[in-house]
Amino acid sequence: MAWHGVAGHDPIVERFRRAVSRNRLASTFLFVGPAGIGKRTFAVKLAQALLCQTNPEAALEPCGLCDSCQQVAAGTHPDLLRVAKPKDKSEIPIKLLIGDGERRMREGMCYDISLKPFMGGRRIAIIDDADLLNEEGANCLLKTLEEPPPRSVLILIGTSANKQYSTIRSRSQIVRFRPLPQDTVAQLLIEHQLIDDPATAARLAGYSDGSVQQALELADPALWTFRNDLLTRLTRPIFSGVRVAESTVAFVKEAGTDAPPRRARCRQLIGFAVEFYRQLLRTLAGSEPATDAELQTLIDRAVSNWPADEDRIAACLNRCLEALGHIDRNANQNTMLECWLDDLAAISAGHTPVSAGNGR
């Protein structure tokens, strides 16, 4: 059973429960794991449990009814501080951490967490989007990390420990959140009325990599229409990489002018190709057919079109995985997609790709 609506992370709940019951709760935590798996929800529920006025901390069970629990739920609790990247910014502004102008060091999260708790318990701060702290921002946290105020807890939320500056990583207790099981993702989609049809929820969960956020990003019908067109072309051992790249780049641009949704769409399309080549290898090896009937139809078509060359298919799969790695490295998206599809066309035709590995 999910811990107060937080599904799939029971071992982490028990870890915190033991730490609190032994009075060994650390002052700084770094929550890492894929987006959309419940890290933020967990952080807020943990704060609610620690600030609850009815149940003891060691129980780690927020009552949900006391003034404190209700204020945390409403986002108005005076002892819960939250910092996140504004929508119009690419990084977390320094002023949110240490104030601005004449108020510098006299306001902002680092100042606020140093104050005594208003309600007699703890001061808890949650920094969302910690991946988007710049070096100056990370350095601003240094004093708070090295000399945490009494009864304070700081939680930073990111996707990877490797994306954090060493000043943060070395002074935080890292908590790794695993992707959610597919059936949990599907259940959450239905329970929270994000998706109405159980079959659709199951299909989206199957491609979500354990992330509810990614499942919702995949709910766009236009994405699946384009996926069918893209994979249909990949079923052919010979296709025009240039033409496929032109249509793919145009489709990515339709995601909007901001970089994050475009990156998400790139990741989705390359992920579809990864699953295509992976399932194609499994089919050639005699494994069970794909549970996605539409994908299996394309796989069967590819088997009849392709020569029985597992090495060539494996090379295409590796090139897709390499392309996935380039998405978050600030590579030019258009050039990255063009190189990726040009290489797939070359490999499929039995030629040597010219751009693989350079991330252009």
Short mmCIF file of C-alpha atoms in Angstrom, two decimals:
data_model
loop_
_atom_site.label_atom_id
_atom_site.label_comp_id
_atom_site.label_asym_id
_atom_site.label_seq_id
_atom_site.Cartn_x
_atom_site.Cartn_y
_atom_site.Cartn_z
CA MET A 1 0.00 0.00 0.00
CA ALA A 2 1.31 3.43 -0.94
CA TRP A 3 2.65 5.61 1.87
CA HIS A 4 0.25 8.58 1.96
CA GLY A 5 -0.13 8.56 -1.82
CA VAL A 6 3.59 7.99 -2.51
CA ALA A 7 3.75 4.74 -4.45
CA GLY A 8 6.76 2.57 -5.19
CA HIS A 9 9.23 3.92 -2.62
CA ASP A 10 8.50 1.95 0.55
CA PRO A 11 12.19 1.09 1.22
CA ILE A 12 13.01 4.81 1.34
CA VAL A 13 10.12 5.43 3.72
CA GLU A 14 11.54 2.77 6.06
CA ARG A 15 15.02 4.27 5.75
CA PHE A 16 13.75 7.64 6.95
CA ARG A 17 11.58 6.09 9.63
CA ARG A 18 14.59 4.30 11.13
CA ALA A 19 16.72 7.45 10.98
CA VAL A 20 14.08 9.55 12.74
CA SER A 21 13.34 6.92 15.40
CA ARG A 22 17.08 6.72 16.21
CA ASN A 23 17.43 10.51 16.21
CA ARG A 24 19.93 10.23 13.37
CA LEU A 25 18.19 12.24 10.69
CA ALA A 26 20.76 14.04 8.53
CA SER A 27 20.51 17.77 7.88
CA THR A 28 20.89 17.66 4.07
CA PHE A 29 19.54 15.20 1.54
CA LEU A 30 19.97 14.99 -2.21
CA PHE A 31 17.06 13.16 -3.85
CA VAL A 32 18.04 11.83 -7.28
CA GLY A 33 16.23 9.79 -9.90
CA PRO A 34 14.29 10.25 -13.15
CA ALA A 35 11.73 13.02 -13.37
CA GLY A 36 8.13 12.10 -12.64
CA ILE A 37 8.67 9.22 -10.19
CA GLY A 38 7.53 10.95 -6.99
CA LYS A 39 10.63 12.62 -5.50
CA ARG A 40 8.91 15.97 -5.00
CA THR A 41 5.77 14.35 -3.60
CA PHE A 42 7.89 12.31 -1.21
CA ALA A 43 9.78 15.40 -0.03
CA VAL A 44 6.54 17.24 0.77
CA LYS A 45 5.04 14.24 2.57
CA LEU A 46 8.24 13.83 4.56
CA ALA A 47 8.03 17.49 5.58
CA GLN A 48 4.40 17.00 6.54
CA ALA A 49 5.31 14.00 8.71
CA LEU A 50 8.15 15.86 10.43
CA LEU A 51 5.99 18.92 11.07
CA CYS A 52 2.81 17.08 12.12
CA GLN A 53 1.45 18.32 15.47
CA THR A 54 -0.50 15.15 16.25
CA ASN A 55 1.65 12.10 15.51
CA PRO A 56 5.23 11.67 16.81
CA GLU A 57 8.08 12.17 14.35
CA ALA A 58 9.30 8.61 14.80
CA ALA A 59 6.02 7.28 13.35
CA LEU A 60 6.59 9.25 10.15
CA GLU A 61 2.84 9.30 9.67
CA PRO A 62 1.30 12.75 9.03
CA CYS A 63 -2.23 12.87 10.38
CA GLY A 64 -3.37 15.13 7.56
CA LEU A 65 -5.84 16.87 9.86
CA CYS A 66 -3.88 19.14 12.19
CA ASP A 67 -3.18 22.77 11.33
CA SER A 68 0.41 21.94 10.45
CA CYS A 69 -0.47 19.12 8.05
CA GLN A 70 -3.10 21.21 6.34
CA GLN A 71 -0.73 24.16 5.97
CA VAL A 72 1.92 21.93 4.38
CA ALA A 73 -0.69 20.60 1.96
CA ALA A 74 -1.77 24.14 1.12
CA GLY A 75 1.82 25.37 0.75
CA THR A 76 1.41 27.95 3.51
CA HIS A 77 3.33 26.42 6.43
CA PRO A 78 5.75 29.03 7.82
CA ASP A 79 8.43 26.41 8.54
CA LEU A 80 8.40 24.82 5.08
CA LEU A 81 10.45 26.76 2.54
CA ARG A 82 10.32 25.89 -1.16
CA VAL A 83 12.61 27.07 -3.95
CA ALA A 84 12.25 26.21 -7.63
CA LYS A 85 13.32 27.59 -10.98
CA PRO A 86 10.86 30.24 -12.22
CA LYS A 87 9.26 29.37 -15.56
CA ASP A 88 10.90 32.32 -17.29
CA LYS A 89 14.43 31.43 -16.13
CA SER A 90 16.92 28.80 -17.23
CA GLU A 91 18.58 28.57 -13.78
CA ILE A 92 17.62 29.08 -10.14
CA PRO A 93 18.22 32.81 -9.46
CA ILE A 94 20.71 33.64 -6.72
CA LYS A 95 18.25 36.02 -5.08
CA LEU A 96 15.99 33.10 -4.14
CA LEU A 97 18.86 31.70 -2.09
CA ILE A 98 20.49 34.77 -0.51
CA GLY A 99 18.34 37.76 -1.44
CA ASP A 100 19.12 40.62 -3.79
CA GLY A 101 20.60 44.11 -3.62
CA GLU A 102 20.49 45.69 -0.19
CA ARG A 103 18.61 42.68 1.17
CA ARG A 104 21.37 40.23 0.21
CA MET A 105 22.11 37.77 3.04
CA ARG A 106 19.09 39.10 4.92
CA GLU A 107 16.46 37.24 2.96
CA GLY A 108 16.24 34.20 0.71
CA MET A 109 16.19 30.51 1.58
CA CYS A 110 19.62 30.45 3.28
CA TYR A 111 18.54 33.23 5.64
CA ASP A 112 15.04 31.90 6.22
CA ILE A 113 16.18 28.39 7.17
CA SER A 114 18.48 29.88 9.82
CA LEU A 115 15.53 31.36 11.73
CA LYS A 116 13.96 29.56 14.67
CA PRO A 117 10.95 27.41 13.81
CA PHE A 118 7.73 29.38 14.06
CA MET A 119 5.70 26.43 15.31
CA GLY A 120 8.29 24.88 17.60
CA GLY A 121 9.34 21.94 15.44
CA ARG A 122 11.73 22.12 12.51
CA ARG A 123 12.61 24.36 9.59
CA ILE A 124 12.53 22.41 6.34
CA ALA A 125 13.59 23.66 2.91
CA ILE A 126 13.02 21.93 -0.41
CA ILE A 127 15.03 23.01 -3.45
CA ASP A 128 13.41 21.67 -6.59
CA ASP A 129 15.24 21.67 -9.94
CA ALA A 130 18.59 21.32 -8.14
CA ASP A 131 20.11 20.30 -11.50
CA LEU A 132 19.62 23.93 -12.49
CA LEU A 133 21.72 25.49 -9.75
CA ASN A 134 24.69 27.31 -11.27
CA GLU A 135 28.12 27.35 -9.63
CA GLU A 136 27.44 30.60 -7.79
CA GLY A 137 24.17 29.22 -6.47
CA ALA A 138 25.85 26.03 -5.27
CA ASN A 139 28.51 28.08 -3.50
CA CYS A 140 25.81 30.18 -1.81
CA LEU A 141 24.60 27.01 -0.11
CA LEU A 142 28.03 26.12 1.23
CA LYS A 143 27.69 27.76 4.68
CA THR A 144 24.22 26.25 5.19
CA LEU A 145 25.52 22.82 4.21
CA GLU A 146 28.61 23.00 6.41
CA GLU A 147 26.90 24.64 9.40
CA PRO A 148 23.25 23.58 9.23
CA PRO A 149 20.99 25.46 11.65
CA PRO A 150 19.64 23.40 14.57
CA ARG A 151 16.48 21.40 13.77
CA SER A 152 16.76 22.16 10.06
CA VAL A 153 16.42 19.82 7.09
CA LEU A 154 17.40 20.75 3.54
CA ILE A 155 16.22 18.56 0.64
CA LEU A 156 17.56 19.10 -2.87
CA ILE A 157 15.76 17.37 -5.73
CA GLY A 158 17.57 16.48 -8.96
CA THR A 159 17.84 13.74 -11.53
CA SER A 160 21.46 12.66 -11.07
CA ALA A 161 24.16 13.07 -8.45
CA ASN A 162 26.63 13.62 -11.30
CA LYS A 163 24.77 16.80 -12.29
CA GLN A 164 25.40 18.40 -8.90
CA TYR A 165 28.44 20.45 -7.99
CA SER A 166 30.88 18.73 -5.67
CA THR A 167 30.14 21.31 -2.95
CA ILE A 168 26.61 19.90 -2.79
CA ARG A 169 27.24 16.26 -3.59
CA SER A 170 29.96 15.79 -0.96
CA ARG A 171 27.90 17.39 1.82
CA SER A 172 24.58 15.68 1.18
CA GLN A 173 23.20 12.28 2.02
CA ILE A 174 22.20 10.92 -1.38
CA VAL A 175 18.84 9.16 -1.65
CA ARG A 176 18.34 7.32 -4.94
CA PHE A 177 14.77 6.88 -6.17
CA ARG A 178 14.20 4.03 -8.61
CA PRO A 179 11.82 4.22 -11.60
CA LEU A 180 8.33 3.02 -10.76
CA PRO A 181 7.11 -0.42 -11.89
CA GLN A 182 4.98 -0.29 -15.04
CA ASP A 183 1.85 -1.47 -13.25
CA THR A 184 2.33 1.27 -10.62
CA VAL A 185 2.59 3.94 -13.33
CA ALA A 186 -0.56 2.64 -15.00
CA GLN A 187 -2.40 2.53 -11.66
CA LEU A 188 -1.40 6.11 -10.82
CA LEU A 189 -2.56 7.33 -14.23
CA ILE A 190 -6.00 5.84 -13.61
CA GLU A 191 -6.28 6.71 -9.89
CA HIS A 192 -5.44 10.38 -10.47
CA GLN A 193 -7.77 10.51 -13.51
CA LEU A 194 -4.91 11.45 -15.80
CA ILE A 195 -5.89 8.74 -18.26
CA ASP A 196 -9.42 7.29 -18.54
CA ASP A 197 -8.80 4.06 -20.44
CA PRO A 198 -6.91 1.25 -18.62
CA ALA A 199 -5.53 -0.15 -21.88
CA THR A 200 -4.14 3.25 -22.86
CA ALA A 201 -2.68 3.70 -19.38
CA ALA A 202 -0.97 0.32 -19.62
CA ARG A 203 0.45 1.15 -23.04
CA LEU A 204 1.80 4.52 -21.91
CA ALA A 205 3.25 2.95 -18.77
CA GLY A 206 5.08 0.43 -20.92
CA TYR A 207 7.01 3.22 -22.63
CA SER A 208 7.35 5.49 -19.59
CA ASP A 209 10.62 4.16 -18.14
CA GLY A 210 8.88 4.17 -14.78
CA SER A 211 7.92 7.86 -14.87
CA VAL A 212 4.37 9.20 -14.61
CA GLN A 213 5.56 12.46 -16.16
CA GLN A 214 6.98 10.66 -19.16
CA ALA A 215 3.79 8.63 -19.51
CA LEU A 216 1.78 11.85 -19.70
CA GLU A 217 4.19 13.31 -22.25
CA LEU A 218 3.52 10.23 -24.37
CA ALA A 219 -0.26 10.74 -24.27
CA ASP A 220 -0.24 13.02 -27.35
CA PRO A 221 -1.98 11.15 -30.24
CA ALA A 222 0.17 13.03 -32.78
CA LEU A 223 3.25 11.45 -31.22
CA TRP A 224 1.98 7.94 -31.88
CA THR A 225 0.96 8.81 -35.43
CA PHE A 226 4.49 10.06 -36.11
CA ARG A 227 5.97 7.07 -34.31
CA ASN A 228 4.18 4.74 -36.74
CA ASP A 229 5.51 6.74 -39.70
CA LEU A 230 9.07 6.80 -38.34
CA LEU A 231 9.18 3.10 -37.51
CA THR A 232 7.59 2.20 -40.85
CA ARG A 233 10.57 3.81 -42.54
CA LEU A 234 12.98 2.03 -40.24
CA THR A 235 11.52 -1.34 -41.26
CA ARG A 236 13.18 -0.84 -44.63
CA PRO A 237 16.86 -1.77 -44.99
CA ILE A 238 17.26 1.16 -47.39
CA PHE A 239 15.69 4.55 -46.69
CA SER A 240 16.60 8.19 -47.12
CA GLY A 241 18.12 9.49 -43.91
CA VAL A 242 17.84 13.05 -45.19
CA ARG A 243 14.10 12.85 -45.83
CA VAL A 244 13.37 11.13 -42.54
CA ALA A 245 15.48 13.74 -40.73
CA GLU A 246 13.57 16.59 -42.39
CA SER A 247 10.22 15.30 -41.18
CA THR A 248 11.61 14.42 -37.74
CA VAL A 249 13.15 17.86 -37.19
CA ALA A 250 9.87 19.49 -38.26
CA PHE A 251 7.90 17.31 -35.84
CA VAL A 252 10.26 18.16 -32.96
CA LYS A 253 9.82 21.87 -33.69
CA GLU A 254 6.06 21.44 -33.34
CA ALA A 255 6.64 20.74 -29.62
CA GLY A 256 7.15 24.49 -29.11
CA THR A 257 9.87 27.08 -28.96
CA ASP A 258 11.25 26.13 -25.53
CA ALA A 259 14.13 23.70 -25.26
CA PRO A 260 12.70 21.30 -22.60
CA PRO A 261 9.64 20.12 -24.58
CA ARG A 262 11.79 19.75 -27.70
CA ARG A 263 14.32 17.68 -25.78
CA ALA A 264 11.48 15.57 -24.40
CA ARG A 265 10.17 14.93 -27.90
CA CYS A 266 13.64 14.01 -29.15
CA ARG A 267 13.94 11.58 -26.27
CA GLN A 268 10.55 10.08 -27.05
CA LEU A 269 11.28 9.53 -30.74
CA ILE A 270 14.70 8.03 -30.16
CA GLY A 271 13.21 5.90 -27.40
CA PHE A 272 10.69 4.51 -29.89
CA ALA A 273 13.57 3.57 -32.19
CA VAL A 274 15.45 1.94 -29.30
CA GLU A 275 12.44 -0.26 -28.50
CA PHE A 276 11.99 -1.08 -32.21
CA TYR A 277 15.53 -2.34 -32.72
CA ARG A 278 15.57 -4.07 -29.34
CA GLN A 279 12.37 -5.96 -30.10
CA LEU A 280 13.61 -6.73 -33.63
CA LEU A 281 16.68 -8.44 -32.13
CA ARG A 282 14.49 -10.38 -29.71
CA THR A 283 12.22 -11.55 -32.49
CA LEU A 284 15.15 -12.74 -34.60
CA ALA A 285 16.39 -14.61 -31.53
CA GLY A 286 13.03 -16.37 -31.17
CA SER A 287 11.77 -14.47 -28.12
CA GLU A 288 8.14 -13.77 -27.31
CA PRO A 289 6.41 -11.17 -29.51
CA ALA A 290 5.97 -7.61 -28.27
CA THR A 291 2.93 -6.90 -26.11
CA ASP A 292 2.33 -3.81 -28.27
CA ALA A 293 0.43 -5.25 -31.26
CA GLU A 294 1.17 -2.23 -33.46
CA LEU A 295 4.88 -2.52 -32.77
CA GLN A 296 4.84 -6.26 -33.44
CA THR A 297 3.21 -5.65 -36.83
CA LEU A 298 6.09 -3.33 -37.72
CA ILE A 299 8.61 -5.86 -36.37
CA ASP A 300 7.15 -8.61 -38.55
CA ARG A 301 7.41 -6.31 -41.54
CA ALA A 302 11.02 -5.54 -40.72
CA VAL A 303 11.86 -9.24 -40.36
CA SER A 304 10.56 -9.87 -43.86
CA ASN A 305 12.43 -6.86 -45.27
CA TRP A 306 15.76 -7.11 -43.45
CA PRO A 307 18.46 -9.67 -44.11
CA ALA A 308 19.03 -11.84 -41.03
CA ASP A 309 21.87 -9.63 -39.81
CA GLU A 310 21.76 -9.26 -36.04
CA ASP A 311 25.06 -7.37 -36.01
CA ARG A 312 23.64 -4.65 -38.22
CA ILE A 313 20.51 -4.32 -36.07
CA ALA A 314 22.64 -4.23 -32.90
CA ALA A 315 24.71 -1.43 -34.45
CA CYS A 316 21.52 0.55 -35.10
CA LEU A 317 20.43 -0.02 -31.49
CA ASN A 318 23.79 1.16 -30.17
CA ARG A 319 23.60 4.28 -32.35
CA CYS A 320 20.16 5.07 -30.90
CA LEU A 321 21.44 4.68 -27.35
CA GLU A 322 24.35 6.96 -28.21
CA ALA A 323 21.93 9.56 -29.57
CA LEU A 324 19.93 9.41 -26.33
CA GLY A 325 23.10 10.27 -24.46
CA HIS A 326 23.60 13.40 -26.56
CA ILE A 327 20.17 14.91 -25.85
CA ASP A 328 21.10 16.50 -22.51
CA ARG A 329 24.60 17.58 -23.56
CA ASN A 330 23.56 20.82 -25.26
CA ALA A 331 24.18 19.33 -28.69
CA ASN A 332 22.43 21.13 -31.57
CA GLN A 333 19.17 19.20 -31.80
CA ASN A 334 18.69 19.51 -35.53
CA THR A 335 22.22 18.40 -36.31
CA MET A 336 22.02 15.60 -33.75
CA LEU A 337 18.83 14.23 -35.32
CA GLU A 338 20.21 14.54 -38.84
CA CYS A 339 23.43 12.70 -37.92
CA TRP A 340 21.52 10.03 -36.03
CA LEU A 341 19.10 9.22 -38.86
CA ASP A 342 21.81 9.48 -41.51
CA ASP A 343 23.85 6.95 -39.56
CA LEU A 344 20.87 4.61 -39.18
CA ALA A 345 20.31 4.75 -42.93
CA ALA A 346 23.98 3.95 -43.57
CA ILE A 347 24.10 1.08 -41.08
CA SER A 348 20.84 -0.39 -42.38
CA ALA A 349 22.22 -0.36 -45.94
CA GLY A 350 25.43 -2.03 -44.81
CA HIS A 351 27.61 1.06 -45.06
CA THR A 352 29.90 2.66 -42.49
CA PRO A 353 28.32 5.69 -40.75
CA VAL A 354 30.39 8.85 -40.94
CA SER A 355 29.12 10.83 -37.96
CA ALA A 356 28.51 8.30 -35.20
CA GLY A 357 30.10 9.23 -31.93
CA ASN A 358 30.86 12.88 -32.61
CA GLY A 359 27.65 14.30 -31.12
CA ARG A 360 27.47 17.01 -33.77
#
